[in-house]
mmCIF file with all atom_site columns, C-alpha atoms in Angstrom:
data_model
loop_
_atom_site.group_PDB
_atom_site.id
_atom_site.type_symbol
_atom_site.label_atom_id
_atom_site.label_alt_id
_atom_site.label_comp_id
_atom_site.label_asym_id
_atom_site.label_entity_id
_atom_site.label_seq_id
_atom_site.pdbx_PDB_ins_code
_atom_site.Cartn_x
_atom_site.Cartn_y
_atom_site.Cartn_z
_atom_site.occupancy
_atom_site.B_iso_or_equiv
_atom_site.pdbx_formal_charge
_atom_site.auth_seq_id
_atom_site.auth_comp_id
_atom_site.auth_asym_id
_atom_site.auth_atom_id
_atom_site.pdbx_PDB_model_num
ATOM 1   C CA . UNK B 1 1   ? 7.806   -8.729  3.317   1.00 35.00 ? 2   UNK B CA 1
ATOM 2   C CA . UNK B 1 2   ? 8.502   -7.194  -0.078  1.00 41.00 ? 3   UNK B CA 1
ATOM 3   C CA . UNK B 1 3   ? 11.937  -5.899  0.930   1.00 42.00 ? 4   UNK B CA 1
ATOM 4   C CA . UNK B 1 4   ? 13.232  -9.480  1.214   1.00 46.00 ? 5   UNK B CA 1
ATOM 5   C CA . UNK B 1 5   ? 12.813  -9.840  -2.558  1.00 53.00 ? 6   UNK B CA 1
ATOM 6   C CA . UNK B 1 6   ? 15.410  -7.108  -3.175  1.00 50.00 ? 7   UNK B CA 1
ATOM 7   C CA . UNK B 1 7   ? 19.023  -8.289  -3.012  1.00 57.00 ? 8   UNK B CA 1
ATOM 8   C CA . UNK B 1 8   ? 20.672  -6.578  -0.071  1.00 58.00 ? 9   UNK B CA 1
ATOM 9   C CA . UNK B 1 9   ? 22.429  -3.360  -0.952  1.00 62.00 ? 10  UNK B CA 1
ATOM 10  C CA . UNK B 1 10  ? 20.916  -3.150  -4.428  1.00 68.00 ? 11  UNK B CA 1
ATOM 11  C CA . UNK B 1 11  ? 17.566  -1.512  -3.889  1.00 81.00 ? 12  UNK B CA 1
ATOM 12  C CA . UNK B 1 12  ? 16.098  1.921   -3.793  1.00 85.00 ? 13  UNK B CA 1
ATOM 13  C CA . UNK B 1 13  ? 12.732  2.812   -2.327  1.00 85.00 ? 14  UNK B CA 1
ATOM 14  C CA . UNK B 1 14  ? 10.651  5.945   -2.803  1.00 86.00 ? 15  UNK B CA 1
ATOM 15  C CA . UNK B 1 15  ? 8.105   6.568   -0.053  1.00 84.00 ? 16  UNK B CA 1
ATOM 16  C CA . UNK B 1 16  ? 5.355   9.114   -0.639  1.00 78.00 ? 17  UNK B CA 1
ATOM 17  C CA . UNK B 1 17  ? 3.901   10.187  2.707   1.00 79.00 ? 18  UNK B CA 1
ATOM 18  C CA . UNK B 1 18  ? 1.454   12.792  3.857   1.00 75.00 ? 19  UNK B CA 1
ATOM 19  C CA . UNK B 1 19  ? 2.691   15.201  6.492   1.00 70.00 ? 20  UNK B CA 1
ATOM 20  C CA . UNK B 1 20  ? 0.245   14.272  9.194   1.00 69.00 ? 21  UNK B CA 1
ATOM 21  C CA . UNK B 1 21  ? 0.198   11.885  12.076  1.00 67.00 ? 22  UNK B CA 1
ATOM 22  C CA . UNK B 1 22  ? 2.970   9.500   12.948  1.00 65.00 ? 23  UNK B CA 1
ATOM 23  C CA . UNK B 1 23  ? 4.723   9.654   9.572   1.00 65.00 ? 24  UNK B CA 1
ATOM 24  C CA . UNK B 1 24  ? 5.167   13.425  9.498   1.00 70.00 ? 25  UNK B CA 1
ATOM 25  C CA . UNK B 1 25  ? 8.523   14.960  8.661   1.00 69.00 ? 26  UNK B CA 1
ATOM 26  C CA . UNK B 1 26  ? 8.987   15.819  12.351  1.00 75.00 ? 27  UNK B CA 1
ATOM 27  C CA . UNK B 1 27  ? 8.100   12.421  13.831  1.00 78.00 ? 28  UNK B CA 1
ATOM 28  C CA . UNK B 1 28  ? 11.305  10.973  15.255  1.00 86.00 ? 29  UNK B CA 1
ATOM 29  C CA . UNK B 1 29  ? 9.916   7.506   15.940  1.00 85.00 ? 30  UNK B CA 1
ATOM 30  C CA . UNK B 1 30  ? 8.911   7.015   12.311  1.00 82.00 ? 31  UNK B CA 1
ATOM 31  C CA . UNK B 1 31  ? 12.358  8.060   11.077  1.00 86.00 ? 32  UNK B CA 1
ATOM 32  C CA . UNK B 1 32  ? 14.069  5.822   13.641  1.00 90.00 ? 33  UNK B CA 1
ATOM 33  C CA . UNK B 1 33  ? 12.068  2.733   12.655  1.00 88.00 ? 34  UNK B CA 1
ATOM 34  C CA . UNK B 1 34  ? 12.485  3.456   8.969   1.00 88.00 ? 35  UNK B CA 1
ATOM 35  C CA . UNK B 1 35  ? 16.261  3.618   9.438   1.00 91.00 ? 36  UNK B CA 1
ATOM 36  C CA . UNK B 1 36  ? 16.659  0.635   11.764  1.00 92.00 ? 37  UNK B CA 1
ATOM 37  C CA . UNK B 1 37  ? 14.039  -1.752  10.344  1.00 90.00 ? 38  UNK B CA 1
ATOM 38  C CA . UNK B 1 38  ? 14.245  -1.052  6.603   1.00 87.00 ? 39  UNK B CA 1
ATOM 39  C CA . UNK B 1 39  ? 17.342  0.892   5.584   1.00 90.00 ? 40  UNK B CA 1
ATOM 40  C CA . UNK B 1 40  ? 19.983  -0.782  7.762   1.00 92.00 ? 41  UNK B CA 1
ATOM 41  C CA . UNK B 1 41  ? 18.876  -4.451  7.558   1.00 90.00 ? 42  UNK B CA 1
ATOM 42  C CA . UNK B 1 42  ? 18.327  -4.417  3.792   1.00 86.00 ? 43  UNK B CA 1
ATOM 43  C CA . UNK B 1 43  ? 20.945  -1.779  2.939   1.00 88.00 ? 44  UNK B CA 1
ATOM 44  C CA . UNK B 1 44  ? 18.428  0.138   0.869   1.00 88.00 ? 45  UNK B CA 1
ATOM 45  C CA . UNK B 1 45  ? 18.612  3.688   -0.351  1.00 89.00 ? 46  UNK B CA 1
ATOM 46  C CA . UNK B 1 46  ? 15.362  5.284   0.797   1.00 90.00 ? 47  UNK B CA 1
ATOM 47  C CA . UNK B 1 47  ? 13.969  8.636   -0.291  1.00 90.00 ? 48  UNK B CA 1
ATOM 48  C CA . UNK B 1 48  ? 10.956  10.018  1.571   1.00 87.00 ? 49  UNK B CA 1
ATOM 49  C CA . UNK B 1 49  ? 8.866   12.739  -0.060  1.00 84.00 ? 50  UNK B CA 1
ATOM 50  C CA . UNK B 1 50  ? 6.313   14.379  2.204   1.00 81.00 ? 51  UNK B CA 1
ATOM 51  C CA . UNK B 1 51  ? 3.247   15.961  0.697   1.00 78.00 ? 52  UNK B CA 1
ATOM 52  C CA . UNK B 1 52  ? 2.417   19.423  2.013   1.00 78.00 ? 53  UNK B CA 1
ATOM 53  C CA . UNK B 1 53  ? -0.289  19.514  4.711   1.00 74.00 ? 54  UNK B CA 1
ATOM 54  C CA . UNK B 1 54  ? -3.732  18.883  3.252   1.00 72.00 ? 55  UNK B CA 1
ATOM 55  C CA . UNK B 1 55  ? -2.365  17.520  -0.019  1.00 72.00 ? 56  UNK B CA 1
ATOM 56  C CA . UNK B 1 56  ? -2.596  13.757  0.536   1.00 65.00 ? 57  UNK B CA 1
ATOM 57  C CA . UNK B 1 57  ? -5.371  13.794  -2.056  1.00 69.00 ? 58  UNK B CA 1
ATOM 58  C CA . UNK B 1 58  ? -2.562  13.924  -4.641  1.00 69.00 ? 59  UNK B CA 1
ATOM 59  C CA . UNK B 1 59  ? -1.187  10.537  -3.580  1.00 68.00 ? 60  UNK B CA 1
ATOM 60  C CA . UNK B 1 60  ? -1.466  8.435   -6.772  1.00 69.00 ? 61  UNK B CA 1
ATOM 61  C CA . UNK B 1 61  ? -1.212  5.080   -5.012  1.00 70.00 ? 62  UNK B CA 1
ATOM 62  C CA . UNK B 1 62  ? -4.128  5.728   -2.671  1.00 71.00 ? 63  UNK B CA 1
ATOM 63  C CA . UNK B 1 63  ? -6.418  6.704   -5.521  1.00 72.00 ? 64  UNK B CA 1
ATOM 64  C CA . UNK B 1 64  ? -5.496  3.731   -7.712  1.00 78.00 ? 65  UNK B CA 1
ATOM 65  C CA . UNK B 1 65  ? -5.595  1.104   -4.981  1.00 84.00 ? 66  UNK B CA 1
ATOM 66  C CA . UNK B 1 66  ? -8.469  2.237   -2.785  1.00 82.00 ? 67  UNK B CA 1
ATOM 67  C CA . UNK B 1 67  ? -10.842 2.784   -5.699  1.00 85.00 ? 68  UNK B CA 1
ATOM 68  C CA . UNK B 1 68  ? -10.241 -0.812  -6.845  1.00 89.00 ? 69  UNK B CA 1
ATOM 69  C CA . UNK B 1 69  ? -10.691 -2.180  -3.322  1.00 89.00 ? 70  UNK B CA 1
ATOM 70  C CA . UNK B 1 70  ? -13.975 -0.275  -3.005  1.00 89.00 ? 71  UNK B CA 1
ATOM 71  C CA . UNK B 1 71  ? -15.159 -1.733  -6.324  1.00 89.00 ? 72  UNK B CA 1
ATOM 72  C CA . UNK B 1 72  ? -14.204 -5.245  -5.206  1.00 88.00 ? 73  UNK B CA 1
ATOM 73  C CA . UNK B 1 73  ? -16.255 -5.193  -2.006  1.00 91.00 ? 74  UNK B CA 1
ATOM 74  C CA . UNK B 1 74  ? -19.091 -2.957  -3.229  1.00 91.00 ? 75  UNK B CA 1
ATOM 75  C CA . UNK B 1 75  ? -22.471 -4.105  -1.962  1.00 90.00 ? 76  UNK B CA 1
ATOM 76  C CA . UNK B 1 76  ? -21.033 -6.865  0.205   1.00 91.00 ? 77  UNK B CA 1
ATOM 77  C CA . UNK B 1 77  ? -21.230 -6.826  4.003   1.00 90.00 ? 78  UNK B CA 1
ATOM 78  C CA . UNK B 1 78  ? -17.898 -6.527  5.780   1.00 90.00 ? 79  UNK B CA 1
ATOM 79  C CA . UNK B 1 79  ? -18.839 -8.751  8.700   1.00 91.00 ? 80  UNK B CA 1
ATOM 80  C CA . UNK B 1 80  ? -15.349 -9.293  10.081  1.00 91.00 ? 81  UNK B CA 1
ATOM 81  C CA . UNK B 1 81  ? -11.740 -8.210  9.704   1.00 89.00 ? 82  UNK B CA 1
ATOM 82  C CA . UNK B 1 82  ? -11.030 -11.468 7.875   1.00 91.00 ? 83  UNK B CA 1
ATOM 83  C CA . UNK B 1 83  ? -13.810 -10.750 5.368   1.00 92.00 ? 84  UNK B CA 1
ATOM 84  C CA . UNK B 1 84  ? -12.435 -7.271  4.705   1.00 91.00 ? 85  UNK B CA 1
ATOM 85  C CA . UNK B 1 85  ? -8.915  -8.692  4.299   1.00 92.00 ? 86  UNK B CA 1
ATOM 86  C CA . UNK B 1 86  ? -10.217 -11.299 1.851   1.00 93.00 ? 87  UNK B CA 1
ATOM 87  C CA . UNK B 1 87  ? -11.706 -8.604  -0.389  1.00 92.00 ? 88  UNK B CA 1
ATOM 88  C CA . UNK B 1 88  ? -8.557  -6.494  -0.166  1.00 91.00 ? 89  UNK B CA 1
ATOM 89  C CA . UNK B 1 89  ? -6.306  -9.475  -0.992  1.00 92.00 ? 90  UNK B CA 1
ATOM 90  C CA . UNK B 1 90  ? -8.396  -10.485 -4.009  1.00 92.00 ? 91  UNK B CA 1
ATOM 91  C CA . UNK B 1 91  ? -8.373  -7.007  -5.527  1.00 92.00 ? 92  UNK B CA 1
ATOM 92  C CA . UNK B 1 92  ? -6.732  -6.808  -8.929  1.00 87.00 ? 93  UNK B CA 1
ATOM 93  C CA . UNK B 1 93  ? -7.016  -5.284  -12.387 1.00 86.00 ? 94  UNK B CA 1
ATOM 94  C CA . UNK B 1 94  ? -6.395  -6.388  -15.966 1.00 87.00 ? 95  UNK B CA 1
ATOM 95  C CA . UNK B 1 95  ? -3.318  -4.141  -16.021 1.00 87.00 ? 96  UNK B CA 1
ATOM 96  C CA . UNK B 1 96  ? -1.645  -6.157  -13.271 1.00 87.00 ? 97  UNK B CA 1
ATOM 97  C CA . UNK B 1 97  ? -2.563  -4.446  -9.998  1.00 82.00 ? 98  UNK B CA 1
ATOM 98  C CA . UNK B 1 98  ? -2.256  -6.958  -7.171  1.00 86.00 ? 99  UNK B CA 1
ATOM 99  C CA . UNK B 1 99  ? -2.802  -6.135  -3.509  1.00 86.00 ? 100 UNK B CA 1
ATOM 100 C CA . UNK B 1 100 ? -1.198  -7.798  -0.486  1.00 86.00 ? 101 UNK B CA 1
ATOM 101 C CA . UNK B 1 101 ? -2.673  -7.304  2.973   1.00 87.00 ? 102 UNK B CA 1
ATOM 102 C CA . UNK B 1 102 ? -2.225  -8.776  6.414   1.00 86.00 ? 103 UNK B CA 1
ATOM 103 C CA . UNK B 1 103 ? -3.604  -8.128  9.854   1.00 85.00 ? 104 UNK B CA 1
ATOM 104 C CA . UNK B 1 104 ? -1.215  -6.810  12.468  1.00 80.00 ? 105 UNK B CA 1
ATOM 105 C CA . UNK B 1 105 ? -1.918  -8.765  15.659  1.00 78.00 ? 106 UNK B CA 1
ATOM 106 C CA . UNK B 1 106 ? -1.079  -5.900  18.004  1.00 74.00 ? 107 UNK B CA 1
ATOM 107 C CA . UNK B 1 107 ? -2.277  -2.382  18.584  1.00 68.00 ? 108 UNK B CA 1
ATOM 108 C CA . UNK B 1 108 ? -0.231  0.357   16.996  1.00 55.00 ? 109 UNK B CA 1
#
């Protein structure tokens, strides 16, 4: 996990989140897990900025990453989860974009 690369107590994280679903500003479970599984164990300072409803289209990460992933697997059949993960993991750009992906073995 990327947070293990940050020395404990020396990192800050900015999370940009839309306001819908399980990561909304009102979702208690999301806040609880963020606090107990990221902030406390790694002693990170975390700032969460929620986009207004309907404004997730402004998320710069989604546009930069997903467009490159789409280009990487364009015209190729996604026959399995492993195939899709392979294309996501091998996505990159000349400017240094690298993508990490893994399959969660349980239902969320």
